[in-house]
Amino acid sequence: MKALRLTAWGEAPAPAEVERPVPHGAEVLVEVEAAGLCRSDLHVIDGAPGALPYRLPFTLGHEVAGRVTALGPGADGVGIGERVVVYGPWGCGSCARCAAGSDNYCDRRDTLAWHGAGLGRDGGMAEYLLVASARQLVPIADLPADQAAPLSDAGLTSYHAVAGLRHALGEGTTAVVIGVGGLGHLAVQILRATTASRVLAVDVREDALALADRSGADFGTLMRPDTARVLRARSGDVGADAVLDFVGTAQTLELAVGVLRPGGELAVVGSGGGSLTVSKPGVLPAGFRLSLPFWGTRHELAEVVALARSGALRVETERFPLSAAPEAIDRLRRGGASGRTVLVP
Ligand code: NAD
Ligand code: ZN
Ligand code: ZN
């Protein structure tokens, strides 16, 4: 089968021919219908040797939807032909967190050579994906594959980040989304669907602001030196109750701190490598709270799928054949992609 393999750190992944996996034990083989391309894939590709615990080579692709096509003799809980989305964070499978469906916060994370499908283990930018067990699958019924695949990371991560802030986002509050790409445009929709907050969006690209608008943002603005002031004015002059940063650079963290009201909360999702200094006294707002949400739980993935099936979530996608993955990766890298790029085998 065809697969997009990462064979050397810092080198573009190459399409290759590999053997189609055969499911053993409780394993399930999924015929891939669509796999999303995430900016995290670029962070992985660009990784310095030793920066990530993953062993090369492996197949990329951590956002996957498809159809169950073969079952190991011990597989249980899913039937051949069933359409599913794959829960991508794969932990040890046996600690308390994994048992509760929170592989994203596996207690043995630091000892594993992988973080999930396509992240140190063979992923779904391929014709088939082998999954350890049916517990990593959520049924999608008739949801189109290019809608379903991005739910498993862009949707789930955004949903989990919003869930952590929801208590602060009642009537009359303001949420700011920085970076309206694959994750950010779904975060805007999830904020609209599941909180009462006003939603303000920031990006460096006009087309991303148009996407924020289509996604239901109340206001969008370009990243400029006076953006904190503009956003504060839009929050009724008090500042934001919560900021979701899908970029995570020094510039966006500074904006986040500059726009939060006292007691405000910041969720940093983007892996942009910026840092904040904690000091008292210092520049952080009084009562400031910070979280670093990573992906989400299996239970939340089922909730995201239900939200999408209800019509409250619509992923804007750009489709490429798997054979054109190198071009799609270049386009995302250059800032030319809008919404989520989806690869179709
Ligand atoms: P993306 O490229 O689709 O979107 C990023 C958006 O940010 C783009 O619209 C871009 O124009 C905008 N942007 C870039 N620089 C900006 C700036 N200085 N100010 C404002 N906007 C700016 O990327 P994505 O796939 O949505 O991923 C977003 C980030 O989240 C990446 O760093 C990715 O690695 C990370 N991520 C984290 C998790 C997690 O669990 N924590 C999961 C998935 C992705
Ligand atoms: Zn991702
Ligand atoms: Zn675990």
CSV table of C-alpha atoms and ligand atoms in Angstrom, one decimal:
chain,number,residue,atom,x,y,z
A,1,MET,CA,0.0,0.0,0.0
A,2,LYS,CA,1.0,3.7,-0.4
A,3,ALA,CA,2.1,5.5,2.7
A,4,LEU,CA,3.8,8.9,3.5
A,5,ARG,CA,6.9,8.0,5.4
A,6,LEU,CA,9.1,10.1,7.6
A,7,THR,CA,12.5,8.6,7.1
A,8,ALA,CA,15.0,11.3,8.3
A,9,TRP,CA,14.6,14.2,10.7
A,10,GLY,CA,14.4,17.6,8.9
A,11,GLU,CA,13.8,15.9,5.5
A,12,ALA,CA,10.5,16.1,3.6
A,13,PRO,CA,8.5,12.9,4.0
A,14,ALA,CA,8.3,10.7,0.9
A,15,PRO,CA,5.5,8.6,-0.5
A,16,ALA,CA,6.6,4.9,-0.4
A,17,GLU,CA,5.2,1.5,-0.9
A,18,VAL,CA,4.9,-0.5,2.3
A,19,GLU,CA,3.2,-3.8,3.2
A,20,ARG,CA,-0.5,-3.7,4.2
A,21,PRO,CA,-0.7,-4.5,7.9
A,22,VAL,CA,-2.6,-7.6,9.1
A,23,PRO,CA,-4.6,-7.3,12.3
A,24,HIS,CA,-3.6,-9.7,15.2
A,25,GLY,CA,-5.2,-10.1,18.6
A,26,ALA,CA,-7.5,-7.2,19.3
A,27,GLU,CA,-6.2,-5.1,16.4
A,28,VAL,CA,-8.5,-3.5,13.8
A,29,LEU,CA,-7.5,-2.6,10.3
A,30,VAL,CA,-9.1,0.7,9.0
A,31,GLU,CA,-9.2,1.5,5.3
A,32,VAL,CA,-8.4,5.2,5.3
A,33,GLU,CA,-10.9,7.5,3.6
A,34,ALA,CA,-9.2,10.8,4.7
A,35,ALA,CA,-6.3,12.0,6.8
A,36,GLY,CA,-5.9,15.6,8.0
A,37,LEU,CA,-2.6,17.5,7.7
A,38,CYS,CA,-1.8,19.4,10.9
A,39,ARG,CA,0.9,22.1,11.6
A,40,SER,CA,2.1,19.6,14.2
A,41,ASP,CA,3.2,17.4,11.3
A,42,LEU,CA,5.5,20.3,10.2
A,43,HIS,CA,6.9,20.5,13.8
A,44,VAL,CA,7.5,16.7,13.7
A,45,ILE,CA,9.2,16.8,10.2
A,46,ASP,CA,11.3,19.8,11.3
A,47,GLY,CA,12.3,18.1,14.6
A,48,ALA,CA,16.0,18.0,15.4
A,49,PRO,CA,17.4,14.4,15.9
A,50,GLY,CA,16.6,13.4,19.5
A,51,ALA,CA,14.1,16.2,20.1
A,52,LEU,CA,11.2,13.8,19.9
A,53,PRO,CA,11.3,10.2,21.3
A,54,TYR,CA,10.0,8.7,18.0
A,55,ARG,CA,11.9,6.0,16.1
A,56,LEU,CA,12.2,6.4,12.4
A,57,PRO,CA,10.8,5.5,9.9
A,58,PHE,CA,7.1,5.8,10.4
A,59,THR,CA,4.0,6.8,8.5
A,60,LEU,CA,2.6,10.3,9.3
A,61,GLY,CA,-1.0,11.1,9.8
A,62,HIS,CA,-2.7,11.6,13.2
A,63,GLU,CA,-6.2,12.7,12.0
A,64,VAL,CA,-7.8,9.8,10.4
A,65,ALA,CA,-11.3,8.6,9.3
A,66,GLY,CA,-12.2,5.5,7.4
A,67,ARG,CA,-13.9,2.2,7.2
A,68,VAL,CA,-13.2,-1.0,9.3
A,69,THR,CA,-12.0,-3.6,6.8
A,70,ALA,CA,-10.4,-6.4,8.9
A,71,LEU,CA,-10.5,-7.6,12.5
A,72,GLY,CA,-7.9,-9.5,14.6
A,73,PRO,CA,-9.4,-12.7,16.1
A,74,GLY,CA,-9.7,-11.0,19.5
A,75,ALA,CA,-11.2,-7.7,18.2
A,76,ASP,CA,-14.4,-6.7,19.8
A,77,GLY,CA,-16.8,-3.8,19.8
A,78,VAL,CA,-16.7,-2.9,16.1
A,79,GLY,CA,-17.9,-4.5,12.9
A,80,ILE,CA,-16.4,-4.8,9.4
A,81,GLY,CA,-17.7,-2.0,7.2
A,82,GLU,CA,-18.3,0.4,10.1
A,83,ARG,CA,-17.2,3.9,9.4
A,84,VAL,CA,-15.1,5.4,12.2
A,85,VAL,CA,-12.8,8.2,13.2
A,86,VAL,CA,-9.6,7.2,15.0
A,87,TYR,CA,-8.8,8.5,18.5
A,88,GLY,CA,-5.2,9.6,17.8
A,89,PRO,CA,-3.4,10.0,21.1
A,90,TRP,CA,-2.2,6.5,22.0
A,91,GLY,CA,-0.8,6.1,25.5
A,92,CYS,CA,0.4,2.9,27.2
A,93,GLY,CA,-3.1,1.6,27.1
A,94,SER,CA,-3.1,0.3,30.7
A,95,CYS,CA,-2.5,3.1,33.2
A,96,ALA,CA,-5.4,4.7,35.1
A,97,ARG,CA,-5.5,7.6,32.6
A,98,CYS,CA,-5.6,5.4,29.5
A,99,ALA,CA,-8.2,3.1,31.1
A,100,ALA,CA,-10.4,6.2,31.7
A,101,GLY,CA,-10.1,7.2,28.0
A,102,SER,CA,-7.5,10.0,28.6
A,103,ASP,CA,-4.6,8.6,26.6
A,104,ASN,CA,-3.7,12.2,26.0
A,105,TYR,CA,-2.5,12.4,29.6
A,106,CYS,CA,-1.1,8.9,29.8
A,107,ASP,CA,0.8,8.5,33.1
A,108,ARG,CA,3.6,6.7,31.2
A,109,ARG,CA,3.9,9.3,28.4
A,110,ASP,CA,7.5,10.1,29.3
A,111,THR,CA,8.5,6.5,28.9
A,112,LEU,CA,6.9,5.9,25.5
A,113,ALA,CA,8.6,6.2,22.0
A,114,TRP,CA,5.3,7.6,20.6
A,115,HIS,CA,2.5,10.1,21.3
A,116,GLY,CA,0.0,8.6,18.9
A,117,ALA,CA,-1.0,7.5,15.4
A,118,GLY,CA,1.4,9.2,13.0
A,119,LEU,CA,3.5,10.4,16.0
A,120,GLY,CA,6.1,7.8,16.4
A,121,ARG,CA,3.7,5.0,15.4
A,122,ASP,CA,2.4,4.4,11.8
A,123,GLY,CA,-0.4,6.8,11.1
A,124,GLY,CA,-3.1,7.3,8.5
A,125,MET,CA,-1.4,9.1,5.6
A,126,ALA,CA,-1.7,5.7,3.9
A,127,GLU,CA,-4.2,3.4,2.4
A,128,TYR,CA,-4.7,1.5,5.6
A,129,LEU,CA,-4.1,2.1,9.3
A,130,LEU,CA,-3.7,-0.6,12.0
A,131,VAL,CA,-5.3,0.4,15.3
A,132,ALA,CA,-4.5,-1.5,18.6
A,133,SER,CA,-8.1,-2.0,19.6
A,134,ALA,CA,-11.6,-0.9,18.9
A,135,ARG,CA,-11.5,1.4,22.0
A,136,GLN,CA,-9.5,3.8,19.8
A,137,LEU,CA,-12.5,4.1,17.3
A,138,VAL,CA,-15.6,6.4,17.4
A,139,PRO,CA,-18.4,5.6,14.9
A,140,ILE,CA,-19.2,8.5,12.5
A,141,ALA,CA,-22.1,6.9,10.6
A,142,ASP,CA,-22.6,8.9,7.4
A,143,LEU,CA,-20.4,11.9,8.2
A,144,PRO,CA,-18.2,12.7,5.1
A,145,ALA,CA,-14.7,11.5,5.7
A,146,ASP,CA,-13.1,14.9,5.1
A,147,GLN,CA,-15.4,16.3,7.8
A,148,ALA,CA,-14.7,13.5,10.2
A,149,ALA,CA,-10.9,13.2,10.0
A,150,PRO,CA,-10.1,16.7,11.2
A,151,LEU,CA,-12.5,16.2,14.2
A,152,SER,CA,-10.0,13.8,15.7
A,153,ASP,CA,-7.4,16.5,16.4
A,154,ALA,CA,-8.3,20.0,15.1
A,155,GLY,CA,-11.8,19.5,16.5
A,156,LEU,CA,-11.0,17.4,19.6
A,157,THR,CA,-8.0,19.6,20.7
A,158,SER,CA,-10.1,22.8,20.3
A,159,TYR,CA,-13.0,21.1,22.1
A,160,HIS,CA,-10.8,20.0,25.0
A,161,ALA,CA,-9.2,23.5,25.3
A,162,VAL,CA,-12.6,25.2,25.3
A,163,ALA,CA,-13.9,22.6,27.9
A,164,GLY,CA,-11.1,23.7,30.2
A,165,LEU,CA,-12.2,27.4,30.0
A,166,ARG,CA,-16.0,26.9,29.8
A,167,HIS,CA,-16.5,27.8,33.5
A,168,ALA,CA,-15.1,31.3,32.7
A,169,LEU,CA,-17.2,31.9,29.6
A,170,GLY,CA,-20.7,32.7,30.8
A,171,GLU,CA,-23.1,35.4,29.6
A,172,GLY,CA,-21.4,38.8,28.9
A,173,THR,CA,-17.9,37.3,28.7
A,174,THR,CA,-15.2,37.6,25.9
A,175,ALA,CA,-13.1,34.9,24.4
A,176,VAL,CA,-10.2,35.6,22.1
A,177,VAL,CA,-8.9,33.1,19.5
A,178,ILE,CA,-5.4,33.7,18.2
A,179,GLY,CA,-4.6,31.9,14.9
A,180,VAL,CA,-7.6,30.9,12.8
A,181,GLY,CA,-6.3,27.9,10.9
A,182,GLY,CA,-7.2,24.2,11.1
A,183,LEU,CA,-7.7,24.3,14.9
A,184,GLY,CA,-8.7,27.9,15.4
A,185,HIS,CA,-11.6,28.0,13.0
A,186,LEU,CA,-13.1,25.0,14.8
A,187,ALA,CA,-12.4,26.7,18.2
A,188,VAL,CA,-14.5,29.7,17.1
A,189,GLN,CA,-17.4,27.4,16.1
A,190,ILE,CA,-17.1,25.4,19.4
A,191,LEU,CA,-17.1,28.6,21.5
A,192,ARG,CA,-20.2,29.7,19.6
A,193,ALA,CA,-21.9,26.4,20.0
A,194,THR,CA,-21.0,25.6,23.6
A,195,THR,CA,-20.5,28.9,25.5
A,196,ALA,CA,-22.2,32.3,25.8
A,197,SER,CA,-19.1,34.3,25.2
A,198,ARG,CA,-18.5,36.9,22.6
A,199,VAL,CA,-15.7,35.6,20.2
A,200,LEU,CA,-12.9,37.8,18.9
A,201,ALA,CA,-10.4,36.4,16.4
A,202,VAL,CA,-6.8,37.5,15.5
A,203,ASP,CA,-4.6,36.3,12.6
A,204,VAL,CA,-1.9,37.6,10.4
A,205,ARG,CA,-3.8,36.8,7.2
A,206,GLU,CA,-7.0,38.5,5.9
A,207,ASP,CA,-8.3,35.2,4.5
A,208,ALA,CA,-8.1,33.7,8.0
A,209,LEU,CA,-10.2,36.5,9.3
A,210,ALA,CA,-12.7,35.8,6.6
A,211,LEU,CA,-12.7,32.2,7.7
A,212,ALA,CA,-13.2,33.4,11.3
A,213,ASP,CA,-16.2,35.4,10.2
A,214,ARG,CA,-17.7,32.4,8.3
A,215,SER,CA,-17.1,30.4,11.5
A,216,GLY,CA,-19.2,32.8,13.6
A,217,ALA,CA,-16.7,35.1,15.2
A,218,ASP,CA,-18.2,38.4,16.4
A,219,PHE,CA,-15.1,40.4,15.3
A,220,GLY,CA,-11.7,39.7,13.7
A,221,THR,CA,-8.6,41.8,13.4
A,222,LEU,CA,-5.1,41.5,12.0
A,223,MET,CA,-2.1,41.1,14.4
A,224,ARG,CA,-0.7,44.6,14.8
A,225,PRO,CA,1.1,46.5,17.5
A,226,ASP,CA,-2.2,48.0,18.8
A,227,THR,CA,-4.2,44.7,18.7
A,228,ALA,CA,-4.4,44.4,22.5
A,229,ARG,CA,-6.0,47.8,22.7
A,230,VAL,CA,-8.4,47.0,19.8
A,231,LEU,CA,-9.5,43.8,21.5
A,232,ARG,CA,-9.9,45.4,24.9
A,233,ALA,CA,-12.2,48.0,23.3
A,234,ARG,CA,-14.2,45.1,21.8
A,235,SER,CA,-14.6,43.4,25.2
A,236,GLY,CA,-16.4,46.4,26.7
A,237,ASP,CA,-13.1,47.9,27.9
A,238,VAL,CA,-12.6,45.2,30.6
A,239,GLY,CA,-10.4,42.8,28.7
A,240,ALA,CA,-10.9,39.1,27.8
A,241,ASP,CA,-12.0,36.4,30.2
A,242,ALA,CA,-10.1,33.8,28.2
A,243,VAL,CA,-7.6,33.6,25.4
A,244,LEU,CA,-6.9,30.5,23.3
A,245,ASP,CA,-3.5,30.8,21.6
A,246,PHE,CA,-3.2,28.5,18.6
A,247,VAL,CA,0.2,30.0,17.7
A,248,GLY,CA,2.2,30.1,20.9
A,249,THR,CA,5.0,32.4,19.9
A,250,ALA,CA,6.5,35.2,22.0
A,251,GLN,CA,4.4,37.7,20.1
A,252,THR,CA,1.1,35.9,20.6
A,253,LEU,CA,1.8,35.2,24.3
A,254,GLU,CA,2.5,38.8,24.8
A,255,LEU,CA,-0.8,39.7,23.1
A,256,ALA,CA,-2.7,37.2,25.3
A,257,VAL,CA,-1.2,38.6,28.5
A,258,GLY,CA,-2.0,42.2,27.3
A,259,VAL,CA,-5.6,41.5,26.5
A,260,LEU,CA,-6.7,39.4,29.5
A,261,ARG,CA,-8.7,41.0,32.4
A,262,PRO,CA,-7.7,40.2,36.0
A,263,GLY,CA,-8.6,36.6,36.8
A,264,GLY,CA,-8.4,35.8,33.1
A,265,GLU,CA,-7.3,32.4,31.7
A,266,LEU,CA,-4.9,31.5,28.9
A,267,ALA,CA,-4.8,28.2,27.1
A,268,VAL,CA,-1.7,27.8,25.0
A,269,VAL,CA,-2.3,25.2,22.3
A,270,GLY,CA,0.1,26.3,19.6
A,271,SER,CA,3.6,24.9,19.7
A,272,GLY,CA,5.3,28.1,18.6
A,273,GLY,CA,8.1,27.9,21.2
A,274,GLY,CA,7.4,31.2,22.9
A,275,SER,CA,7.8,31.5,26.7
A,276,LEU,CA,6.2,33.5,29.5
A,277,THR,CA,8.0,34.5,32.7
A,278,VAL,CA,6.2,34.0,36.0
A,279,SER,CA,7.1,36.6,38.6
A,280,LYS,CA,5.4,38.5,41.4
A,281,PRO,CA,5.3,41.4,40.9
A,282,GLY,CA,5.3,41.1,37.1
A,283,VAL,CA,3.3,41.6,33.9
A,284,LEU,CA,0.9,38.7,34.3
A,285,PRO,CA,-2.6,39.9,35.3
A,286,ALA,CA,-3.7,39.3,38.9
A,287,GLY,CA,-5.4,35.9,39.2
A,288,PHE,CA,-3.9,34.8,35.9
A,289,ARG,CA,-4.4,31.1,35.1
A,290,LEU,CA,-2.6,29.1,32.5
A,291,SER,CA,-3.2,25.8,30.8
A,292,LEU,CA,-1.4,23.8,28.2
A,293,PRO,CA,-4.1,21.5,26.9
A,294,PHE,CA,-2.9,18.5,24.8
A,295,TRP,CA,-5.4,16.8,22.4
A,296,GLY,CA,-8.4,15.5,24.3
A,297,THR,CA,-10.2,12.4,25.7
A,298,ARG,CA,-12.0,9.6,23.9
A,299,HIS,CA,-15.2,10.7,25.5
A,300,GLU,CA,-14.7,14.2,24.2
A,301,LEU,CA,-14.1,12.9,20.7
A,302,ALA,CA,-17.5,11.2,20.8
A,303,GLU,CA,-19.0,14.6,21.8
A,304,VAL,CA,-17.2,16.4,19.0
A,305,VAL,CA,-18.6,13.9,16.5
A,306,ALA,CA,-22.1,14.4,17.9
A,307,LEU,CA,-21.7,18.2,17.6
A,308,ALA,CA,-20.6,17.8,14.0
A,309,ARG,CA,-23.5,15.4,13.2
A,310,SER,CA,-25.9,18.0,14.7
A,311,GLY,CA,-24.6,20.5,12.1
A,312,ALA,CA,-23.0,22.8,14.7
A,313,LEU,CA,-19.5,22.2,13.4
A,314,ARG,CA,-18.4,22.5,9.8
A,315,VAL,CA,-14.8,21.9,8.9
A,316,GLU,CA,-13.5,24.0,6.0
A,317,THR,CA,-11.3,21.7,4.0
A,318,GLU,CA,-8.9,21.7,1.1
A,319,ARG,CA,-8.5,18.2,-0.4
A,320,PHE,CA,-5.4,16.8,-2.0
A,321,PRO,CA,-4.7,13.3,-3.2
A,322,LEU,CA,-2.2,11.4,-0.9
A,323,SER,CA,0.2,11.4,-3.8
A,324,ALA,CA,0.3,15.2,-3.7
A,325,ALA,CA,1.1,15.3,0.0
A,326,PRO,CA,4.5,17.0,-0.5
A,327,GLU,CA,2.8,19.9,-2.3
A,328,ALA,CA,0.2,20.1,0.4
A,329,ILE,CA,2.8,20.2,3.1
A,330,ASP,CA,4.7,23.0,1.2
A,331,ARG,CA,1.5,25.0,0.9
A,332,LEU,CA,0.7,24.7,4.6
A,333,ARG,CA,4.3,25.7,5.4
A,334,ARG,CA,4.1,28.8,3.2
A,335,GLY,CA,0.8,29.9,4.9
A,336,GLY,CA,-1.2,29.2,1.8
A,337,ALA,CA,-3.6,26.7,3.3
A,338,SER,CA,-7.1,27.7,4.6
A,339,GLY,CA,-9.0,25.7,7.2
A,340,ARG,CA,-7.8,22.1,7.2
A,341,THR,CA,-5.9,20.3,4.5
A,342,VAL,CA,-7.1,16.8,4.0
A,343,LEU,CA,-5.3,14.0,2.1
A,344,VAL,CA,-7.3,11.4,0.4
A,345,PRO,CA,-5.7,8.1,-0.6
B,1,NAD,P1,-2.5,26.3,11.0
B,1,NAD,O1,-1.3,26.6,10.3
B,1,NAD,O2,-3.7,25.7,10.3
B,1,NAD,O3,-3.1,27.6,11.7
B,1,NAD,C1,-2.3,28.5,12.4
B,1,NAD,C2,-2.9,29.9,12.1
B,1,NAD,O4,-2.2,30.9,12.9
B,1,NAD,C3,-2.8,30.4,10.7
B,1,NAD,O5,-4.1,30.9,10.2
B,1,NAD,C4,-1.8,31.5,10.7
B,1,NAD,O6,-2.0,32.5,9.7
B,1,NAD,C5,-2.0,32.0,12.1
B,1,NAD,N1,-0.8,32.8,12.7
B,1,NAD,C6,0.5,32.5,12.5
B,1,NAD,N2,1.3,33.4,13.1
B,1,NAD,C7,0.4,34.2,13.8
B,1,NAD,C8,0.6,35.3,14.6
B,1,NAD,N3,1.8,35.8,15.0
B,1,NAD,N4,-0.5,36.0,15.1
B,1,NAD,C9,-1.7,35.6,14.8
B,1,NAD,N5,-2.0,34.5,14.0
B,1,NAD,C10,-0.9,33.8,13.5
B,1,NAD,O7,-2.1,25.3,12.2
B,1,NAD,P2,-3.0,24.3,13.1
B,1,NAD,O8,-2.9,22.9,12.4
B,1,NAD,O9,-4.3,24.9,13.4
B,1,NAD,O10,-2.1,24.2,14.4
B,1,NAD,C11,-2.0,25.3,15.3
B,1,NAD,C12,-0.9,25.1,16.3
B,1,NAD,O11,-1.5,24.1,17.3
B,1,NAD,C13,0.4,24.4,15.8
B,1,NAD,O12,1.5,25.0,16.6
B,1,NAD,C14,0.2,23.0,16.2
B,1,NAD,O13,1.4,22.3,16.3
B,1,NAD,C15,-0.5,23.1,17.5
B,1,NAD,N6,-1.3,21.9,17.9
B,1,NAD,C16,-1.3,21.6,19.2
B,1,NAD,C17,-2.1,20.6,19.6
B,1,NAD,C18,-2.2,20.3,21.1
B,1,NAD,O14,-2.8,19.3,21.5
B,1,NAD,N7,-1.7,21.1,22.0
B,1,NAD,C19,-2.8,19.8,18.7
B,1,NAD,C20,-2.8,20.1,17.4
B,1,NAD,C21,-2.0,21.2,17.0
B,2,ZN,ZN,-2.2,17.8,15.1
B,3,ZN,ZN,-1.2,5.2,29.8
